[in-house]
Every structure is written in structure tokens, then in C-alpha cells.
Amino acid sequence: MRECLARHFTEVALVLVLGIYWAALIRSNMNIGVRHLLPAFPLTYILVSRQIVEFYRKIKARPAAAWTFRVALGALLVWQAITVVRVYPSYLAYFNELAGGPGGGWRYVNDSNLDWGQELKRLSRFMDQRGIAGIHLDFFGPVEEANYYLKGRFLGSMGCSAPPKGWVAVSAMVYPGAPWNPGCDYRRFLPMEKVVAKIGYSIFVFHID
């Protein structure tokens, strides 16, 4: 037992730290985003990388197995790189394919995981490109911020009622019903099948005829 611990002291120490950290997170009443998990990521990467290296050392004497492993690992790294580049510049909205990619992440988590009202500037650029003179918007942020970035083209919120004709936008935080108002579910008026654009994957734009 002592010899095993001595040989794998680093791995045991990292697993112990991760276990204590995860136990503290699970017992905590605060749940406001994936940022609470960030300190665990580097330790997890180290442990996974260590196991990858050890596995490769065991199979490198077999050329076919080693070649297959290198190809598979390279393909996974390229896949990861592509998915990260694809979401540029909206890195906050990154989700893997199991979650539906960046466009599907809102179905699972929100708040600081996806929407902090950070995409108003890009919404303004979208309106410039489309020549949109005004838009109704319900988003996660103060009215003053919408007026500032949209430069007078903010027509007010919809107040959880049927949207008026014209351009409307809803941020991901409030689209399925915000935590402070879960009964306000815009999906009944604005199904995702009719979305015109997803600004940074956190503001959904629709046009009502």
C-alpha cells in the first residue's frame, strides 16, 4: 500500500483535492454557474493527461495499436479545436455536441453559463446590417443598457404578452421563463423553429408578420 501511494503520490493528491472540492460544492447552497467548477478543470486535465501517457507507453511496442491510438487522439484534438473555433467569438456559449452545441446549451443551463446580457452590441450590429429601425426586446439586463447599445431603437419589452408585429428579441435567460418569473415562457409565442438569428447564441431574434 505504501509503495503504491509512493509511486502514485501526485495522482492520489490530486484526486483527494478534487474529492474535497466536489464535496464542498455539492453541499453548498450556491448554484450560479459553471464558474464554481473552474478550479477543478486544471487538476482533471492533469489526471487525464497522465492516464493518456501511461496508456500510450503500454501499447507503443505494438505498432498497429500505437498508430491507431495516435490517429484517434489526433482526430479528437482536431474535433475539439474545430468546435472551439466555430463558436468564436462567443466562447461563453460553448457547449459540446451532446448538449446540442452552442445553439442548444440554453436548454440545460443559463445565467453565467450563457447569458449575462453581453450580446447587445452584436445585436446592434445585426440591426445595422438588416436595416432594422426598432425592436422589442426582453433581456437579462437594465433598460438603460439596451437604450445605450441600441441607440434609440429599443421599443421596450413585451411584458410576457404576445409579441407585437415586427422585430422582437428575447435573451436566453428569459426565453424559457426566468428564475424570477418562471411563468413567463416565451416559447408559447416564439417557437425556436421560427428564430431568424441567434446573436452570440444568447439573444434570439424573431420577426412577427
XYZ file of C-alpha atoms in Angstrom:
209
model
C 0.000 0.000 0.000
C 2.763 2.444 0.933
C 4.720 1.603 -2.203
C 1.635 2.157 -4.345
C 0.964 5.527 -2.713
C 4.601 6.495 -3.133
C 4.527 5.644 -6.848
C 1.275 7.482 -7.428
C 1.529 10.240 -4.861
C 0.730 13.029 -7.335
C -2.363 11.300 -8.694
C -3.640 10.439 -5.208
C -3.093 14.006 -4.015
C -4.962 15.458 -6.985
C -7.857 13.028 -6.599
C -8.047 13.868 -2.901
C -8.156 17.606 -3.598
C -10.826 17.088 -6.265
C -12.882 14.936 -3.908
C -12.798 17.546 -1.153
C -13.627 20.336 -3.603
C -16.543 18.451 -5.182
C -17.909 17.524 -1.755
C -17.852 21.191 -0.762
C -19.628 22.189 -3.988
C -22.344 19.562 -3.591
C -23.051 20.669 -0.035
C -23.138 24.349 -0.965
C -26.458 26.167 -1.411
C -24.957 28.484 -4.035
C -25.579 27.410 -7.616
C -24.879 30.248 -10.027
C -22.905 28.744 -12.828
C -20.124 26.551 -14.059
C -17.517 29.056 -12.841
C -17.600 27.283 -9.477
C -16.146 24.245 -11.228
C -13.289 26.070 -12.949
C -10.680 25.333 -10.237
C -11.308 21.624 -10.791
C -10.603 21.729 -14.518
C -6.760 22.006 -14.440
C -6.469 19.174 -11.939
C -8.757 16.999 -14.051
C -6.745 17.777 -17.196
C -3.525 16.744 -15.433
C -5.011 13.443 -14.294
C -6.478 12.633 -17.712
C -3.239 13.563 -19.498
C -1.271 11.345 -17.144
C -3.502 8.372 -17.925
C -3.212 9.009 -21.667
C 0.584 8.993 -21.441
C 0.605 5.827 -19.345
C -1.743 4.059 -21.733
C 0.404 5.003 -24.726
C 3.546 3.689 -23.013
C 1.853 0.330 -22.585
C 0.892 -0.015 -26.263
C 3.745 1.768 -28.074
C 5.592 -1.553 -28.528
C 2.700 -2.673 -30.772
C 2.922 -0.530 -33.932
C -0.656 -1.062 -35.105
C -2.169 -0.250 -31.726
C 0.103 2.766 -31.238
C -0.738 4.110 -34.720
C -4.477 3.667 -34.151
C -4.227 5.428 -30.804
C -2.310 8.375 -32.282
C -4.836 8.764 -35.090
C -7.782 8.583 -32.707
C -6.211 11.050 -30.287
C -5.300 13.421 -33.113
C -8.839 13.257 -34.513
C -10.318 14.069 -31.103
C -7.966 17.047 -30.671
C -8.828 18.364 -34.144
C -12.533 17.912 -33.409
C -12.131 19.840 -30.157
C -10.249 22.633 -31.924
C -12.911 22.927 -34.619
C -15.760 23.146 -32.115
C -13.934 25.893 -30.201
C -13.093 27.918 -33.317
C -16.642 27.528 -34.590
C -18.127 29.296 -31.564
C -15.758 32.299 -31.872
C -16.171 34.980 -30.557
C -18.965 33.794 -28.247
C -16.875 31.459 -26.114
C -19.232 31.754 -23.153
C -21.811 29.880 -25.230
C -19.579 26.880 -25.908
C -21.316 23.547 -25.360
C -20.328 20.184 -26.751
C -22.353 18.187 -29.203
C -24.027 16.084 -26.527
C -25.686 19.268 -25.265
C -26.688 20.299 -28.775
C -23.699 22.540 -29.403
C -23.690 26.274 -28.647
C -27.186 26.613 -30.058
C -28.655 24.075 -27.656
C -26.972 24.915 -24.386
C -29.811 27.161 -23.184
C -31.991 24.084 -22.741
C -29.770 22.838 -19.903
C -28.145 25.800 -18.128
C -28.320 29.568 -18.165
C -27.296 32.627 -16.166
C -23.488 32.968 -16.026
C -23.148 29.774 -18.072
C -24.566 31.505 -21.131
C -26.427 34.784 -20.775
C -25.364 37.862 -18.859
C -26.861 40.295 -21.349
C -23.454 40.501 -23.018
C -24.592 40.449 -26.657
C -26.372 43.804 -27.016
C -23.511 45.281 -29.015
C -23.688 42.426 -31.524
C -27.469 42.769 -31.624
C -26.959 46.414 -32.580
C -24.628 45.361 -35.415
C -27.214 42.823 -36.609
C -29.842 45.576 -36.699
C -27.478 47.802 -38.670
C -26.891 45.042 -41.220
C -30.612 44.327 -41.619
C -31.678 47.978 -41.544
C -33.938 47.359 -38.549
C -35.319 50.633 -37.218
C -36.745 49.291 -33.969
C -37.029 46.121 -31.929
C -38.909 44.907 -28.868
C -36.534 43.188 -26.511
C -36.755 41.241 -23.269
C -33.272 40.540 -21.979
C -31.196 39.953 -18.884
C -30.079 43.468 -18.036
C -31.158 47.051 -17.292
C -33.241 49.130 -19.692
C -30.528 51.808 -19.728
C -28.103 49.310 -21.244
C -30.499 48.459 -24.070
C -31.041 52.158 -24.811
C -27.302 52.774 -24.845
C -26.339 49.986 -27.243
C -29.388 50.070 -29.493
C -29.238 53.860 -29.822
C -32.917 54.697 -29.543
C -34.115 51.642 -31.458
C -35.192 49.827 -28.298
C -39.019 49.796 -28.359
C -39.445 48.324 -24.884
C -40.119 44.850 -23.577
C -43.091 42.652 -24.366
C -44.054 42.154 -20.748
C -44.600 38.438 -21.189
C -47.511 39.031 -23.535
C -47.983 38.076 -27.157
C -45.287 39.886 -29.125
C -46.289 42.717 -31.477
C -45.669 42.575 -35.202
C -42.199 43.395 -36.379
C -38.811 42.521 -34.942
C -38.629 41.077 -31.443
C -35.783 39.565 -29.463
C -35.594 37.560 -26.249
C -32.446 36.635 -24.376
C -31.789 33.036 -23.391
C -32.141 33.882 -19.713
C -35.808 34.845 -20.045
C -36.871 32.872 -23.132
C -37.979 29.674 -21.285
C -39.027 31.584 -18.152
C -36.535 33.445 -15.981
C -35.855 32.182 -12.432
C -37.562 35.276 -11.007
C -40.581 34.809 -13.296
C -40.811 31.146 -14.387
C -44.371 31.562 -15.637
C -43.200 33.925 -18.377
C -42.405 31.356 -21.053
C -41.915 32.942 -24.469
C -41.735 29.575 -26.203
C -45.540 29.578 -26.473
C -45.384 32.714 -28.655
C -41.963 32.352 -30.256
C -41.075 28.743 -31.101
C -37.415 28.160 -31.830
C -38.349 26.839 -35.275
C -39.128 30.430 -36.298
C -35.945 32.048 -34.984
C -34.281 34.350 -37.521
C -30.930 34.711 -35.771
C -29.144 33.763 -32.579
C -26.931 36.648 -31.531
C -23.970 35.114 -29.729
C -26.274 32.163 -29.031
C -27.772 34.133 -26.122
C -30.244 36.519 -27.816
C -32.905 35.005 -30.047
C -34.302 37.248 -32.775
C -37.694 36.727 -34.424
C -39.793 38.573 -36.969
C -43.565 38.612 -36.493
C -45.577 39.168 -39.672
